[in-house]
Tab-separated table of C-alpha atoms and ligand atoms in Angstrom:
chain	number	residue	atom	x	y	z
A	1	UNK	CA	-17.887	-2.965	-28.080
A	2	UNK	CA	-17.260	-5.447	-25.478
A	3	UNK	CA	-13.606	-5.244	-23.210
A	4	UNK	CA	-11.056	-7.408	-24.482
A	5	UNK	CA	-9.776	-10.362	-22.003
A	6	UNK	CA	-7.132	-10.262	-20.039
A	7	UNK	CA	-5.847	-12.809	-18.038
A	8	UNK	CA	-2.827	-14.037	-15.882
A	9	UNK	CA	-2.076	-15.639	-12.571
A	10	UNK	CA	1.893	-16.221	-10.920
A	11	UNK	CA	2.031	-19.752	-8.722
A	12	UNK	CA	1.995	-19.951	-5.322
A	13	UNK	CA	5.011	-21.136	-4.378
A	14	UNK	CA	6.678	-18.143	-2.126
A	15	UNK	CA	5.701	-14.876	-1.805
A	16	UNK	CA	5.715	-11.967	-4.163
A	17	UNK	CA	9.206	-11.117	-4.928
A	18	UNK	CA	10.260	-7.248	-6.056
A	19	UNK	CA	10.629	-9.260	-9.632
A	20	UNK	CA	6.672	-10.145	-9.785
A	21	UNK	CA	5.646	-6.918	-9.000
A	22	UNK	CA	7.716	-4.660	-11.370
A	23	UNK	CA	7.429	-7.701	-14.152
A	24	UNK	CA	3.591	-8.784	-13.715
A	25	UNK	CA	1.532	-7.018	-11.054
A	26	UNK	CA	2.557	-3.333	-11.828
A	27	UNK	CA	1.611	-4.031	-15.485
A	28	UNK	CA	-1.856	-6.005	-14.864
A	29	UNK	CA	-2.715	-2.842	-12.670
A	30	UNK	CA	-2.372	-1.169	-15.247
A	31	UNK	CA	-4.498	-3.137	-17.347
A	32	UNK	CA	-7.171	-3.174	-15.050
A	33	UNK	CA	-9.184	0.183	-15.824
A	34	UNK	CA	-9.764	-0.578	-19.834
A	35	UNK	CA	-10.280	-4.337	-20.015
A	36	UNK	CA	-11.979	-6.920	-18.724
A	37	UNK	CA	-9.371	-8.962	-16.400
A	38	UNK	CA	-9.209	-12.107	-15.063
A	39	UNK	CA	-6.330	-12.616	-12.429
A	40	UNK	CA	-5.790	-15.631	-10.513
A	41	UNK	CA	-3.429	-17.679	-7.909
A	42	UNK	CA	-2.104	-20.907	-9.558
A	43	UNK	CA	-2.003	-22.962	-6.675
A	44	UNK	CA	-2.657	-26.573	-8.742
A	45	UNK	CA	0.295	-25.270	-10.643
A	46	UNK	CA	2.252	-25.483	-7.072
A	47	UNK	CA	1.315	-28.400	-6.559
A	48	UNK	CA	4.424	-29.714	-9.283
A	49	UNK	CA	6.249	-29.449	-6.770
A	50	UNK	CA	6.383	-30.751	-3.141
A	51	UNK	CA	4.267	-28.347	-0.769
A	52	UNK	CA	3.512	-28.845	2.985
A	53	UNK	CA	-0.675	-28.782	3.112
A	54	UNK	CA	-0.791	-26.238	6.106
A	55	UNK	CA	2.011	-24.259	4.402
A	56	UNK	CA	0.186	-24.439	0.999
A	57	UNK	CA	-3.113	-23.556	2.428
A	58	UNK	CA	-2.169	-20.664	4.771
A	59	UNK	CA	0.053	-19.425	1.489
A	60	UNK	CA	-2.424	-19.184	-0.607
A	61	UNK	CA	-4.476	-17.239	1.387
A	62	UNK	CA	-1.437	-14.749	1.632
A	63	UNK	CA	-1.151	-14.626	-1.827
A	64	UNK	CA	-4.399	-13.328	-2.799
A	65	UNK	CA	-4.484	-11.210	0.200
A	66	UNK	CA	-1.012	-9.499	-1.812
A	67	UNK	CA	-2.296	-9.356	-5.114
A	68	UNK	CA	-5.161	-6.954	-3.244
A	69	UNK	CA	-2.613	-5.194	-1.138
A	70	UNK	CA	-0.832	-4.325	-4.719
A	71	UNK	CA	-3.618	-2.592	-5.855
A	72	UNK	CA	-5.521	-5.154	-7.880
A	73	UNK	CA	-9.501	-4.481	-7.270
A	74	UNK	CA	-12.097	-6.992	-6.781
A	75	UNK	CA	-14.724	-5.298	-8.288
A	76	UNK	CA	-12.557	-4.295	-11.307
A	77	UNK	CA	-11.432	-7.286	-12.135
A	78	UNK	CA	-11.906	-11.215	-11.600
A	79	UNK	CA	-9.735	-12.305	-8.846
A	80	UNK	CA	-9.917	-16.183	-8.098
A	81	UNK	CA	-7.940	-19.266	-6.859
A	82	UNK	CA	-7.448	-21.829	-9.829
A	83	UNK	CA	-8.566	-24.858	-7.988
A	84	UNK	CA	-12.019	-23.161	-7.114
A	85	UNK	CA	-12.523	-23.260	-10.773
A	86	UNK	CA	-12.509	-27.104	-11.613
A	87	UNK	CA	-12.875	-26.363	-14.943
A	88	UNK	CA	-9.271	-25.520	-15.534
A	89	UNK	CA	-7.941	-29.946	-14.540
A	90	UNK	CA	-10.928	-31.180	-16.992
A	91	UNK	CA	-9.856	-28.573	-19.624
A	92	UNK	CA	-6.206	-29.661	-19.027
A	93	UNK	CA	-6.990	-33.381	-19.463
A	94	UNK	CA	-8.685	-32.468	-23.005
A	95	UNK	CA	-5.486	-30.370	-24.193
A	96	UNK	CA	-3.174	-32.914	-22.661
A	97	UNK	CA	-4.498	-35.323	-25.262
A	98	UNK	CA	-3.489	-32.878	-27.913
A	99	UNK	CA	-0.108	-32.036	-27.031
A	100	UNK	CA	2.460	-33.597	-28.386
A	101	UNK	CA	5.118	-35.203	-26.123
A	102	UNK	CA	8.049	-33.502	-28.525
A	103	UNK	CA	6.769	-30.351	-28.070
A	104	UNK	CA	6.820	-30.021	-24.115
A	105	UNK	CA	10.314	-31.985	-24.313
A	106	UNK	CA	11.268	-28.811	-25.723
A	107	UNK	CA	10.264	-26.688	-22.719
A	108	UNK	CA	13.610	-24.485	-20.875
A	109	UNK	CA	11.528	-24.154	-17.717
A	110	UNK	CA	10.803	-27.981	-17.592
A	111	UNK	CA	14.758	-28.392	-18.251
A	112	UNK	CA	16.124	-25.929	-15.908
A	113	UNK	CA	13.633	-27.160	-12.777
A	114	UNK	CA	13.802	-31.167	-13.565
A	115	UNK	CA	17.857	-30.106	-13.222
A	116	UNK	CA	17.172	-28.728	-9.818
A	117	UNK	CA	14.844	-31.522	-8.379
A	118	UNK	CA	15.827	-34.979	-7.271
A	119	UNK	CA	11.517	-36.269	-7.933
A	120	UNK	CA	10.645	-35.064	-11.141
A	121	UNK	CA	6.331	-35.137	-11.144
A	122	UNK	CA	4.572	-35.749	-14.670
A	123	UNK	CA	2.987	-32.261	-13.727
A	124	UNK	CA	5.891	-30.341	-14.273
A	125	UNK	CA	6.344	-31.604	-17.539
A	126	UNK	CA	2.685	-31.137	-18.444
A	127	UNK	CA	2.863	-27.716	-16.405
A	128	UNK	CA	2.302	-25.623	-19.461
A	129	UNK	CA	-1.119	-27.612	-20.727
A	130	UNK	CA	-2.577	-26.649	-17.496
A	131	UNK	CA	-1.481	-22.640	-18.426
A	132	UNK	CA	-2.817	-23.366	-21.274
A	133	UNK	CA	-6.264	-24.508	-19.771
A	134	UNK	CA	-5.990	-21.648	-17.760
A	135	UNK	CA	-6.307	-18.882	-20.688
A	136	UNK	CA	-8.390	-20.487	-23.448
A	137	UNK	CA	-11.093	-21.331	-20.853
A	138	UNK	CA	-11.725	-17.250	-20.475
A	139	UNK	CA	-11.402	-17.027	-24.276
A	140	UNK	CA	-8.354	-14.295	-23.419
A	141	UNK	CA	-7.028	-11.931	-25.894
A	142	UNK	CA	-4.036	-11.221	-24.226
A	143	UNK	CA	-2.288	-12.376	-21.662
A	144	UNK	CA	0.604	-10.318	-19.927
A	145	UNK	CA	3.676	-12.168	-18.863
A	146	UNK	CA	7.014	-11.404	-17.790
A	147	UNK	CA	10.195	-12.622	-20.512
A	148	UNK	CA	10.345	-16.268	-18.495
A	149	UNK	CA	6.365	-17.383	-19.817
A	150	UNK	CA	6.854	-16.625	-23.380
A	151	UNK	CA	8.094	-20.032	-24.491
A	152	UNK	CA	4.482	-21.373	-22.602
A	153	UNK	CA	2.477	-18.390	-24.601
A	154	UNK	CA	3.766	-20.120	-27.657
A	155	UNK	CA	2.876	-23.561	-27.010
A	156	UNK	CA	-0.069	-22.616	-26.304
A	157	UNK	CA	-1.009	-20.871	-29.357
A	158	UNK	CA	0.570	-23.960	-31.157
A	159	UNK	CA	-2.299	-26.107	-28.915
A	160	UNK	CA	-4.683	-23.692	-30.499
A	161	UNK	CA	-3.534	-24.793	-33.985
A	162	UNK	CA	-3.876	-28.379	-33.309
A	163	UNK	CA	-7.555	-27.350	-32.181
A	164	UNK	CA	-8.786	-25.356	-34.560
A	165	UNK	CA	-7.424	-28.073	-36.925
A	166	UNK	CA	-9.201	-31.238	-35.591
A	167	UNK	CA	-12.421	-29.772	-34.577
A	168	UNK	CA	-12.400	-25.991	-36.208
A	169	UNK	CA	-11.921	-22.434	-35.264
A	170	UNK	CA	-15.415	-21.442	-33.702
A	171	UNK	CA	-14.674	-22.956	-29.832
A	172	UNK	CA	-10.579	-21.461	-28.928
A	173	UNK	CA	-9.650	-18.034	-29.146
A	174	UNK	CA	-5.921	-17.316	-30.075
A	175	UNK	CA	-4.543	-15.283	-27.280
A	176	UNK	CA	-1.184	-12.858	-27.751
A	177	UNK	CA	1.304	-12.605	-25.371
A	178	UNK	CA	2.282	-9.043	-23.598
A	179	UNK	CA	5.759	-8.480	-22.506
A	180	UNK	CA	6.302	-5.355	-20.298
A	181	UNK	CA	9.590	-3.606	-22.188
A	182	UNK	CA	11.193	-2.391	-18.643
A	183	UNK	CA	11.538	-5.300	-15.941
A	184	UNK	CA	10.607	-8.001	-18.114
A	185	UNK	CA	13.509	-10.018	-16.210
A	186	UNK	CA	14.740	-8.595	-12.521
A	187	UNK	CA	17.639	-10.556	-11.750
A	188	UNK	CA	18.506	-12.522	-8.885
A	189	UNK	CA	20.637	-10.273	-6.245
A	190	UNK	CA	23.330	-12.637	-5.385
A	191	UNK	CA	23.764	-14.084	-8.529
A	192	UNK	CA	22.534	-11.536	-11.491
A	193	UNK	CA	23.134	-14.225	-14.582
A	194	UNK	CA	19.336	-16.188	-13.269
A	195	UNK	CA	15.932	-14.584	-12.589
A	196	UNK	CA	14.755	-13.267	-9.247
A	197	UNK	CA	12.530	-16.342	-7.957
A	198	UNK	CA	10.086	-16.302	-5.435
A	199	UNK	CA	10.836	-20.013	-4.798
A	200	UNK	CA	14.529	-19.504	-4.893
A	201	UNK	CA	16.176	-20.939	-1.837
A	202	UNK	CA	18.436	-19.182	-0.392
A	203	UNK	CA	16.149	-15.919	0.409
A	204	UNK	CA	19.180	-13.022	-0.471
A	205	UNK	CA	18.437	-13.955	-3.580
A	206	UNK	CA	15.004	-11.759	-3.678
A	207	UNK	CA	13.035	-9.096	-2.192
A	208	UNK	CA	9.557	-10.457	-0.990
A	209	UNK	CA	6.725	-7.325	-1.244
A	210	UNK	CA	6.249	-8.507	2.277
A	211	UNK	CA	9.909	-8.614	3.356
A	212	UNK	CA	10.552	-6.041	6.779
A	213	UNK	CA	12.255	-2.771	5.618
A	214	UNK	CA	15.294	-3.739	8.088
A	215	UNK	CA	15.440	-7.308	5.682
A	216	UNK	CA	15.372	-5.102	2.216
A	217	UNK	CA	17.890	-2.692	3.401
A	218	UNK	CA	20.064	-5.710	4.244
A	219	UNK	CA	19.120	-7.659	1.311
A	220	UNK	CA	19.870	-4.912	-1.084
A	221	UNK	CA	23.070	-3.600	0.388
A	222	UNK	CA	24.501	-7.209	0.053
A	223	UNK	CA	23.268	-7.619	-3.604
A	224	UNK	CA	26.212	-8.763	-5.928
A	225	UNK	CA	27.854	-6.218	-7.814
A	226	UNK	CA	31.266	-5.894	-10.040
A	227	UNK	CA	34.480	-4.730	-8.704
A	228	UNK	CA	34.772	-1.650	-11.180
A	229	UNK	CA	33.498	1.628	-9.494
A	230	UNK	CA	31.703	4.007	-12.827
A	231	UNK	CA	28.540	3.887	-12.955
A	232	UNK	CA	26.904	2.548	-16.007
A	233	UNK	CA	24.127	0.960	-17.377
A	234	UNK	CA	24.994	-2.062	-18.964
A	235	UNK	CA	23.032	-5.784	-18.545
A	236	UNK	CA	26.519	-7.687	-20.088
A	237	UNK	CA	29.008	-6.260	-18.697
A	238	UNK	CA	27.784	-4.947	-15.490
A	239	UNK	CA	24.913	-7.604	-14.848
A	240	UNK	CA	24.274	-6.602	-10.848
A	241	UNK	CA	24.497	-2.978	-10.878
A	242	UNK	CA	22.089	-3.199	-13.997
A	243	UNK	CA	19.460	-4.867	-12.597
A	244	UNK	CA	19.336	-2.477	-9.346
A	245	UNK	CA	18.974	0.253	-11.910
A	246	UNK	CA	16.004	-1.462	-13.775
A	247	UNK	CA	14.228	-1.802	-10.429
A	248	UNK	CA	15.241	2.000	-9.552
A	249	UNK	CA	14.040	3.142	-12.760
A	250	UNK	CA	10.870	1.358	-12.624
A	251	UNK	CA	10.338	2.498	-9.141
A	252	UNK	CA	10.880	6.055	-9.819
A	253	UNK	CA	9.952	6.165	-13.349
A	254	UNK	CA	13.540	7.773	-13.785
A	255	UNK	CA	15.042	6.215	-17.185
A	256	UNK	CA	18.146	4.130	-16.701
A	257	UNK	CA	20.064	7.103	-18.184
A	258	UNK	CA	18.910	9.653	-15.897
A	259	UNK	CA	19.816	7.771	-12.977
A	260	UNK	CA	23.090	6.925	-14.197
A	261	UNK	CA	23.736	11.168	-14.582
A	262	UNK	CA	22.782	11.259	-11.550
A	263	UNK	CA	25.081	8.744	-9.815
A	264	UNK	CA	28.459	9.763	-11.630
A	265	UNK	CA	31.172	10.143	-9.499
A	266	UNK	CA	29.307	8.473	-6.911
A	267	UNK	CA	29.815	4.975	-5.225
A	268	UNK	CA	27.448	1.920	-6.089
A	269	UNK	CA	27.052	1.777	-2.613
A	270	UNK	CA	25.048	5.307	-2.948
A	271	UNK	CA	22.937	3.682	-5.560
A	272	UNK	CA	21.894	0.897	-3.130
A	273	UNK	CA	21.179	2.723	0.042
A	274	UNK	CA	19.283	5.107	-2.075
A	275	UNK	CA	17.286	1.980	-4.006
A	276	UNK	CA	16.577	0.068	-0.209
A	277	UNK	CA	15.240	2.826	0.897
A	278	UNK	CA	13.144	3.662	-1.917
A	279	UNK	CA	11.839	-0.040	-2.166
A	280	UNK	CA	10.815	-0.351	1.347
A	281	UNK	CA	8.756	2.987	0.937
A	282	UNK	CA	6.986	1.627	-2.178
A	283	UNK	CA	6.512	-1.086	-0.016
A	284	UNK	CA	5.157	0.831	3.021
A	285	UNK	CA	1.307	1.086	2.157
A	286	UNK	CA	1.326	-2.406	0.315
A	287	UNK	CA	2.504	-3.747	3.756
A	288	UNK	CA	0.204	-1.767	5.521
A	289	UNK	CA	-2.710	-2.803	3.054
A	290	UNK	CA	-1.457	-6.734	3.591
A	291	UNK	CA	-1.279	-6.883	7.490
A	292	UNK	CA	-4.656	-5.874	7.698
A	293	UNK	CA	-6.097	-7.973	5.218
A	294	UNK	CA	-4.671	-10.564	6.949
A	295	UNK	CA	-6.561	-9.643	9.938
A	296	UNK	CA	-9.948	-10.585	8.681
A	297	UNK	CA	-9.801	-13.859	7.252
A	298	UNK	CA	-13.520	-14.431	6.481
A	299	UNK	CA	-13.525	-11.356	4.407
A	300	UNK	CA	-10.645	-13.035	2.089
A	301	UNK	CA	-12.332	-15.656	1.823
A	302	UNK	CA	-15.434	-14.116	0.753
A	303	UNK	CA	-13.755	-12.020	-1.978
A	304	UNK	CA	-12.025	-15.562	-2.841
A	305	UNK	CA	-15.830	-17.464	-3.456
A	306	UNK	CA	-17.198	-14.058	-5.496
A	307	UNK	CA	-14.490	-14.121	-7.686
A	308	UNK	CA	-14.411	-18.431	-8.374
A	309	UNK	CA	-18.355	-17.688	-8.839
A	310	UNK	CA	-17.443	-15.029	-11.521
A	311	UNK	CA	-14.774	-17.197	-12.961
A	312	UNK	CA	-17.054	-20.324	-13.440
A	313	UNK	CA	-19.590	-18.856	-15.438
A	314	UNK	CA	-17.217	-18.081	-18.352
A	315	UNK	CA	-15.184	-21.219	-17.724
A	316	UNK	CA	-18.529	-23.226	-18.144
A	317	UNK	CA	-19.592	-22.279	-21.156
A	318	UNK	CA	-15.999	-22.955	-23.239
A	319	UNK	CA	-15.693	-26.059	-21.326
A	320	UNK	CA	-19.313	-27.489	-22.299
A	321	UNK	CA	-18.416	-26.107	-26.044
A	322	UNK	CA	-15.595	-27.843	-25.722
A	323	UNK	CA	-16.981	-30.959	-25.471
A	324	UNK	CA	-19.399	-30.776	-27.864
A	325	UNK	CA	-16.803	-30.082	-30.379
A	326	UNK	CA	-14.473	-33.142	-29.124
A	327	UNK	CA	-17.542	-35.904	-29.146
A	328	UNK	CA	-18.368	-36.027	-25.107
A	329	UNK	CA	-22.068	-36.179	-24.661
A	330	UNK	CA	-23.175	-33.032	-23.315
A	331	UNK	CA	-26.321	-33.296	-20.836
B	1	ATP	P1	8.796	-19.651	-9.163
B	1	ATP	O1	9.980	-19.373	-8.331
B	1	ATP	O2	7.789	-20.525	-8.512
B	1	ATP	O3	9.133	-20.125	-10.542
B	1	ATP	P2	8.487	-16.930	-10.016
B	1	ATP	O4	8.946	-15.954	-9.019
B	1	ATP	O5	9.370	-17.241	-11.164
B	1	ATP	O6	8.038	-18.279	-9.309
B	1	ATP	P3	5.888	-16.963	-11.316
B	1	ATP	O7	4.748	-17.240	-10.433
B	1	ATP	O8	6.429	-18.088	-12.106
B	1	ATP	O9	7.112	-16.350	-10.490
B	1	ATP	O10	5.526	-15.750	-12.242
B	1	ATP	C1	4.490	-14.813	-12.037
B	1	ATP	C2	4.658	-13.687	-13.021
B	1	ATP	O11	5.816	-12.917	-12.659
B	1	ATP	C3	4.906	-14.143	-14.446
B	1	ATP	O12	4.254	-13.257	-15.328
B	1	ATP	C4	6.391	-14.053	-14.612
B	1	ATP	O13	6.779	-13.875	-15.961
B	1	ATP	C5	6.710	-12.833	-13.759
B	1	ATP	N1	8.065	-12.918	-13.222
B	1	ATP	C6	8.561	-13.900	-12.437
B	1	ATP	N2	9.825	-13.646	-12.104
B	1	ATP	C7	10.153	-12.476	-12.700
B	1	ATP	C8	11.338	-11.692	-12.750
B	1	ATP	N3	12.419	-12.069	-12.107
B	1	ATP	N4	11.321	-10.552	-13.455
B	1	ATP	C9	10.200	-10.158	-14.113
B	1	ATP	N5	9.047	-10.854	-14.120
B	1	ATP	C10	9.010	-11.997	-13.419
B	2	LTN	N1	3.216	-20.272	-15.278
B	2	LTN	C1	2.943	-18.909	-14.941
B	2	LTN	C2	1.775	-18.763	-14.012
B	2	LTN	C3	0.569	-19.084	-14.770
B	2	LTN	C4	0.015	-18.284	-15.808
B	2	LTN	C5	-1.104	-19.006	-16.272
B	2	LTN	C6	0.354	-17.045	-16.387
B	2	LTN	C7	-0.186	-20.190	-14.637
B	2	LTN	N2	-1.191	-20.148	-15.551
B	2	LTN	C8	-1.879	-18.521	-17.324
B	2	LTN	C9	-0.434	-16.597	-17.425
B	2	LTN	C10	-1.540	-17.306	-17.892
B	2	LTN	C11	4.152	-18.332	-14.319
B	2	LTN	O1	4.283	-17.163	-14.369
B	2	LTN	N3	4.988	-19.146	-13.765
C-alpha cells in the first residue's frame, strides 16, 4: 500500500526558534521513517511581510541548511523551497477565487499581525489560501502543525468543501491536521501569555537552534518567571516556569511530573541553569551539523534543485487536474 502524505513547511522569517523545533521539526522527524514527506521553506509566505532581498536570500539558504542540521534527510523525504515550485502562486490564484472574503476576515493570525504592522499587504490576509495551495497540491493526508496553524488547517478543509462542491470530489484530497500533545505552544520567555516567535523582535524573547551556548545560557537565565518559589507545574497560574518545564520535559523525555519531584525544595533558578545547559547540548551537534553545511554552498543548493525537481512532478499533475476540472484549456 502506498505511504500516506505528509507535508509541512514553517516561513522564513527568522531562524528556528527552540519553539519550532520541539513543536514542528522534532515531530516531522519523526514522521519521516513511515511516510512519504514533503517538507518545505515558505519563503513566498515571507514575503507578507517586508524582507530585505540580500537578507531574504542569504536566510533562506540558512533555513534549509537547519531543517538538515535537525535531522531531516534528503533522501527520506522531499525537502524544497516553495517558490522553486511555481505551482503553489497559480494554485493559490485558483483557491483565492473560492474563498470567501468572510471566512479569512475571521482569521486570529491575520488579526493579531495586521495589529502589529503599520502596512498591512493583501498577502497576509490571503496568507492562508497560499497554505492551502501548499498541501492540496501534494494531495497530503496529514499535515503536522503546532496549536497556532490549526485555525488555517480548518479553512482549508472548508476550501476543500467548496471544491468538491463546484467541480466534485475526484481532484482535492481532504487533509487532517496533527497536533503534537507536548509543546504544541512554547511560550515566549519574557512574556509567557504569547507564543515563542521566530520573528519576534526583541530576541530574549526566543531561543534560535543557532543561538551561541553563552546567548542561551543568558537568554534562559533571564526568562520571566513568578515571584512564588515551589515548584509546580501549572500553565495558569505559573505561565513562565511552565513553559521551561515543557521544553525540559521534551528535551529529556522526563514528564512534567518527574521533573517537578525532582526540583522540590529547590530554586527555579536550579531549574534554569540545569534547562540552558541542557538546551545548548541538544544544540551542540545541530550547530555543528549547520556551520558546516554552511560551508559548502553549492552542495545546498544542489539538495535545494533535487528536492523542487521532486516536488514538481506531484505538484504538476494536481495542478493540470485542476484545471481541467475548473474549465482552463489544458494543452
Ligand atoms: P513567525 O514569527 O514568522 O510567525 P513562527 O516562529 O511562529 O514564525 P512558523 O514558521 O509560523 O513559526 O511555524 C512553523 C511551525 O512551527 C508551525 O508548525 C508552527 O505551528 C510551529 N510553531 C511555531 N511557533 C511555535 C511555538 N511557539 N510552539 C510550538 N510550535 C510552534
Ligand atoms: N503558515 C505555516 C507555514 C506553512 C505551512 C504550510 C504549514 C506554510 N504553508 C502548509 C503547513 C502546511 C506556519 O507555520 N506559519
Amino acid at each position: 500500500m502506498a505511504k500516506k502524505v505528509i507535508l509541512s513547511g514553517s516561513t522564513a522569517t527568522g531562524d528556528l526558534t527552540l519553539g519550532n523545533y520541539i513543536g514542528a521539526i522534532n515531530n516531522w522527524k519523526s514522521l519521516q521513517e513511515e511516510y512519504d514527506c514533503l517538507y518545505f521553506v515558505a519563503d513566498l509566505h515571507a514575503l507578507t511581510v517586508a524582507q530585505d532581498p540580500k537578507q531574504l536570500q542569504e536566510r533562506c539558504k540558512s533555513f534549509f541548511a537547519q531543517y538538515l542540521a535537525l535531522g531531516l534527510d534528503p533522501d527520506k523525504n522531499t525537502l524544497f523551497l516553495q517558490s522553486h515550485v511555481p505551482e503553489h502562486a497559480e494554485l493559490n490564484w485558483i483557491l483565492t477565487c473560492l474563498t470567501p472574503m468572510g471566512y479569512l476576515n475571521r482569521m486570529t493570525q491575520f488579526k493579531d499581525k495586521s495589529s502589529q504592522t503599520k502596512n498591512i499587504n493583501a498577502g497576509l490576509f490571503t496568507y492562508p489560501v497560499l497554505m492551502s495551495a501548499d498541501i492540496l497540491l501534494y494531495q497530503a493526508d496529514v499535515v503536522p502543525v503546532g496549536e497556532d496553524q490549526k485555525q488555517h488547517l480548518e479553512l482549508c478543509r472548508d476550501i476543500v468543501n467548496f471544491y468538491h462542491n463546484r467541480y466534485g470530489e475526484k481532484t482535492l484530497k481532504m487533509p487532517e491536521p496533527h497536533i503534537g500533545k507536548q509543546g504544541a505552544r512554547i511560550m515566549s520567555l519574557q512574556d509567557p501569555s504569547k507564543k515563542m516567535s521566530k520573528s519576534d523582535e526583541n530576541e530574549k524573547n526566543f531561543v534560535s537552534i543557532i543561538d551561541t551556548p553563552k546567548k542561551i545560557q543568558k537568554k534562559i537565565k533571564s526568562a520571566v518567571t513568578d515571584s512564588d518559589t515551589v515548584i509546580e507545574f501549572d500553565p495558569e497560574n505559573k505561565a513562565g516556569l511552565s513553559n521551561l518545564l515543557t521544553i525540559y520535559s521534551v528535551l529529556s523525555g522526563k514528564s512534567t511530573e518527574e521533573l517537578v519531584n525532582e526540583y522540590q525544595g529547590k530554586m527555579y533558578g536550579h531549574v534554569k541553569v540545569d534547562l540552558a545547559d541542557l538546551v545548548c547540548e541538544t544544540l551542540k551537534p545541530v550547530q555543528e551539523k549547520y556551520h558546516d553545511l554552511m560551508k559548502n554552498e553549492d552542495y545546498l543548493l544542489e539538495l535545494m534543485a533535487k528536492g523542487a525537481q521532486k516536488a514538481r512532478v506531484r505538484a504538476q499533475n494536481t495542478l493540470k487536474a485542476v484545471y481541467q476540472d475548473t474549465g482552463l484549456v489544458t494543452l
